[in-house]
Amino acid sequence: GMEKNEKKALYHLRLAAIGGMLESRYFLGQAYLRGDPKFAYKHFLIAAEAGHDGSLKKVKTGYAKGHVKKDVFENARRAH
């Protein structure tokens, strides 16, 4: 069913993220944003620090909402 497909999709996104695909990190962040924001922002941070624009925007939003500390946001912005 649908739950099995979602688990399979997340599995493949994780593999792609481990392989260095920044879009996969971004999509993993999106997938976890509602249920586990802390985990979601870890993915956004990794992608932002590697130069992914959409992830940097998410990190900025996370900072504004209190999910990301100021120094972490500043480091991501500098690394971007």
N, CA and C of each residue as an Amber inpcrd file, in Angstrom:
protein
   240
   0.7950000  -1.1870000   0.0000000   0.0000000   0.0000000   0.0000000
   0.8430000   1.2580000   0.0000000   0.1760000   2.3270000   0.2910000
   0.8050000   3.6510000   0.2550000   1.9450000   3.7700000   1.2620000
   1.7470000   3.2430000   2.4920000   2.7800000   3.3450000   3.5180000
   4.0570000   2.6260000   3.0810000   3.9040000   1.4680000   2.4540000
   5.0540000   0.7180000   1.9730000   5.8000000   1.5100000   0.8970000
   5.0550000   2.1630000  -0.0010000   5.6710000   2.9720000  -1.0440000
   6.4110000   4.1720000  -0.4660000   5.8430000   4.7880000   0.5620000
   6.5030000   5.9260000   1.2040000   7.8090000   5.4920000   1.8510000
   7.7880000   4.3520000   2.5340000   9.0030000   3.8370000   3.1650000
  10.0680000   3.5320000   2.1110000   9.6320000   2.9620000   1.0100000
  10.5540000   2.6420000  -0.0820000  11.1410000   3.9240000  -0.6860000
  10.3020000   4.9230000  -0.8520000  10.7660000   6.2050000  -1.3950000
  11.7860000   6.8490000  -0.4670000  11.5090000   6.8570000   0.8350000
  12.4470000   7.4280000   1.7980000  13.7590000   6.6710000   1.8060000
  13.6870000   5.3590000   1.6850000  14.8920000   4.5300000   1.6190000
  15.7590000   4.9570000   0.4330000  15.1470000   5.1100000  -0.7230000
  15.9010000   5.4890000  -1.9210000  16.4120000   6.9300000  -1.8340000
  15.6400000   7.8090000  -1.2160000  16.1210000   9.1750000  -0.9970000
  17.3450000   9.1810000  -0.0940000  17.3090000   8.3500000   0.9570000
  18.4610000   8.2610000   1.8530000  19.7020000   7.7780000   1.1090000
  19.5310000   6.7510000   0.2800000  20.6670000   6.2450000  -0.4980000
  21.2380000   7.3320000  -1.4080000  20.3670000   8.0590000  -2.0650000
  20.8200000   9.1300000  -2.9610000  21.5080000  10.2430000  -2.1640000
  20.9770000  10.5540000  -0.9840000  21.5770000  11.5860000  -0.1400000
  22.9650000  11.1630000   0.3140000  23.1010000   9.9130000   0.7080000
  24.4040000   9.3940000   1.1080000  25.3780000   9.4740000  -0.0660000
  24.8540000   9.2800000  -1.2660000  25.6670000   9.3630000  -2.4760000
  26.0110000  10.7860000  -2.8840000  25.5000000  11.7710000  -2.1630000
  25.8760000  13.1510000  -2.4070000  24.8870000  13.9740000  -3.2180000
  23.7120000  13.4300000  -3.4870000  22.7210000  14.1910000  -4.2620000
  22.0100000  15.1870000  -3.3500000  22.2920000  16.4730000  -3.5620000
  21.7540000  17.5260000  -2.6920000  20.2400000  17.6160000  -2.7500000
  19.6660000  17.4020000  -3.9250000  18.1960000  17.4420000  -4.0430000
  17.5630000  16.3930000  -3.1340000  18.2030000  15.2460000  -2.9980000
  17.6790000  14.1930000  -2.1260000  17.6830000  14.6370000  -0.6810000
  18.7420000  15.3410000  -0.2660000  18.7770000  15.8850000   1.1000000
  17.6180000  16.8530000   1.3070000  17.3910000  17.6900000   0.3110000
  16.3010000  18.6530000   0.3870000  14.9590000  17.9350000   0.5210000
  14.7230000  16.9290000  -0.3180000  13.4510000  16.2020000  -0.2700000
  13.2940000  15.4080000   1.0240000  14.3930000  14.8860000   1.5660000
  14.3140000  14.2210000   2.8730000  13.9140000  15.2270000   3.9440000
  14.5120000  16.4010000   3.8900000  14.1370000  17.4500000   4.8340000
  12.6590000  17.7660000   4.7400000  12.1660000  17.9030000   3.5080000
  10.7410000  18.1810000   3.2990000   9.8760000  17.0590000   3.8870000
  10.2940000  15.8220000   3.6660000   9.5090000  14.6730000   4.1210000
   9.4080000  14.6150000   5.6480000  10.4730000  15.0360000   6.3380000
  10.4930000  14.9390000   7.7990000  10.0700000  16.2260000   8.5020000
   9.8110000  17.2730000   7.7610000   9.5480000  18.5750000   8.3670000
   8.3950000  18.5580000   9.3640000   7.3150000  17.8900000   9.0480000
   6.1570000  17.8700000   9.9670000   6.3760000  16.9630000  11.1660000
   6.9280000  15.7850000  10.9320000   7.0400000  14.8090000  12.0100000
   8.2680000  14.9510000  12.8790000   9.3930000  15.3510000  12.2900000
  10.6540000  15.4160000  13.0220000  11.4920000  16.5910000  12.5070000
  11.1110000  17.8190000  12.9000000  11.7970000  18.9920000  12.3720000
  13.3050000  18.9890000  12.6300000  13.7200000  18.4770000  13.7710000
  15.1520000  18.4560000  14.0920000  15.9150000  17.6360000  13.0410000
  15.3730000  16.4870000  12.7010000  15.9730000  15.6180000  11.6940000
  15.9030000  16.2770000  10.3130000  14.7860000  16.9310000  10.0260000
  14.6080000  17.6050000   8.7430000  15.6620000  18.6860000   8.5580000
  15.8780000  19.4980000   9.5860000  16.8350000  20.5910000   9.4590000
  18.2720000  20.0990000   9.3590000  18.5690000  18.9180000   9.8830000
  19.9050000  18.3400000   9.6760000  20.1510000  18.1150000   8.1880000
  19.1440000  17.6000000   7.4920000  19.2790000  17.3820000   6.0520000
  19.3920000  18.6960000   5.3020000  18.5610000  19.6720000   5.6690000
  18.6410000  20.9820000   5.0280000  20.0160000  21.6140000   5.2420000
  20.5560000  21.4860000   6.4560000  21.8670000  22.0680000   6.7560000
  22.9670000  21.4480000   5.9100000  22.9600000  20.1400000   5.7960000
  23.9860000  19.4580000   5.0020000  23.9450000  19.9560000   3.5620000
  22.7480000  20.0200000   2.9950000  22.6060000  20.4560000   1.6060000
  22.9400000  21.9390000   1.4530000  22.5340000  22.7580000   2.4200000
  22.8140000  24.1970000   2.3470000  24.3120000  24.4590000   2.3780000
  25.0100000  23.7590000   3.2630000  26.4580000  23.9450000   3.3790000
  27.1850000  23.5050000   2.1130000  26.5600000  22.6370000   1.3430000
  27.1570000  22.1670000   0.0850000  26.7090000  23.0120000  -1.1070000
  25.8870000  24.0480000  -0.8470000  25.5360000  24.9800000  -1.9080000
  24.1270000  24.8930000  -2.4560000  23.2460000  24.1260000  -1.8260000
  21.8700000  24.0060000  -2.3170000  21.0410000  25.2040000  -1.8540000
  20.5700000  26.0190000  -2.8140000  19.8540000  27.2540000  -2.5010000
  18.5450000  27.0350000  -1.7410000  17.7390000  26.0820000  -2.1830000
  16.4580000  25.8230000  -1.5280000  16.6310000  25.3990000  -0.0840000
  17.6770000  24.6260000   0.1780000  17.9400000  24.1820000   1.5490000
  18.3740000  25.3410000   2.4260000  19.1630000  26.2590000   1.8690000
  19.5620000  27.4310000   2.6480000  18.3340000  28.2560000   3.0330000
  17.3750000  28.3720000   2.1230000  16.1350000  29.0900000   2.4380000
  15.3820000  28.3970000   3.5660000  15.3670000  27.0580000   3.5380000
  14.6970000  26.3010000   4.6100000  15.4100000  26.4990000   5.9430000
  16.7390000  26.5330000   5.9200000  17.5070000  26.7600000   7.1470000
  17.1990000  28.1530000   7.7010000  17.0810000  29.1320000   6.8150000
  16.7400000  30.4940000   7.2370000  15.3550000  30.5110000   7.8920000
  14.4110000  29.8000000   7.2850000  13.0640000  29.6930000   7.8670000
  13.1330000  28.9840000   9.2170000  13.9300000  27.9250000   9.2940000
  14.0940000  27.1990000  10.5500000  14.6870000  28.0650000  11.6390000
  15.6100000  28.9300000  11.2590000  16.1840000  29.8740000  12.2190000
  15.1050000  30.8430000  12.7100000  14.3150000  31.3630000  11.7900000
  13.2500000  32.3100000  12.1480000  12.2110000  31.6760000  13.0670000
  11.9910000  30.3710000  12.9090000  10.9890000  29.6620000  13.7290000
  11.5890000  29.0750000  15.0070000  12.8940000  29.2230000  15.1950000
  13.5340000  28.7280000  16.4150000  14.0010000  27.2890000  16.3600000
  14.0020000  26.6780000  15.1860000  14.4560000  25.2910000  15.0630000
  15.9590000  25.1960000  14.8300000  16.5600000  26.2860000  14.3630000
  17.9900000  26.3080000  14.0450000  18.6240000  27.4490000  14.8340000
  19.7340000  27.1480000  15.5160000  20.4160000  28.1720000  16.3050000
  21.1180000  29.1640000  15.3820000  21.3080000  30.3720000  15.8990000
  21.9000000  31.4480000  15.1080000  23.2790000  31.0810000  14.5710000
  24.1490000  30.5290000  15.4200000  25.5020000  30.1980000  14.9680000
  25.4770000  29.1180000  13.8870000  24.5500000  28.1810000  13.9820000
  24.4270000  27.1230000  12.9790000  23.9610000  27.7260000  11.6520000
  22.9930000  28.6270000  11.7250000  22.5050000  29.3090000  10.5230000
  23.6270000  30.1340000   9.8850000  24.3600000  30.8860000  10.6950000
  25.4610000  31.7060000  10.1650000  26.5370000  30.8390000   9.5110000
  26.8660000  29.7190000  10.1220000  27.8570000  28.8050000   9.5390000
  27.3770000  28.2640000   8.1940000  26.1130000  27.8940000   8.1210000
  25.5560000  27.3690000   6.8710000  25.5820000  28.4420000   5.7850000
  25.2590000  29.6550000   6.1820000  25.2500000  30.7600000   5.2130000
  26.6700000  31.0430000   4.6910000  27.6430000  31.0000000   5.5750000
  29.0410000  31.2300000   5.1630000  29.5310000  30.1050000   4.2640000
  29.1910000  28.8750000   4.6120000  29.6520000  27.7110000   3.8420000
  28.9940000  27.6420000   2.4670000  27.7750000  28.1560000   2.3940000
  26.9990000  28.1200000   1.1430000  27.7490000  28.8650000   0.0610000
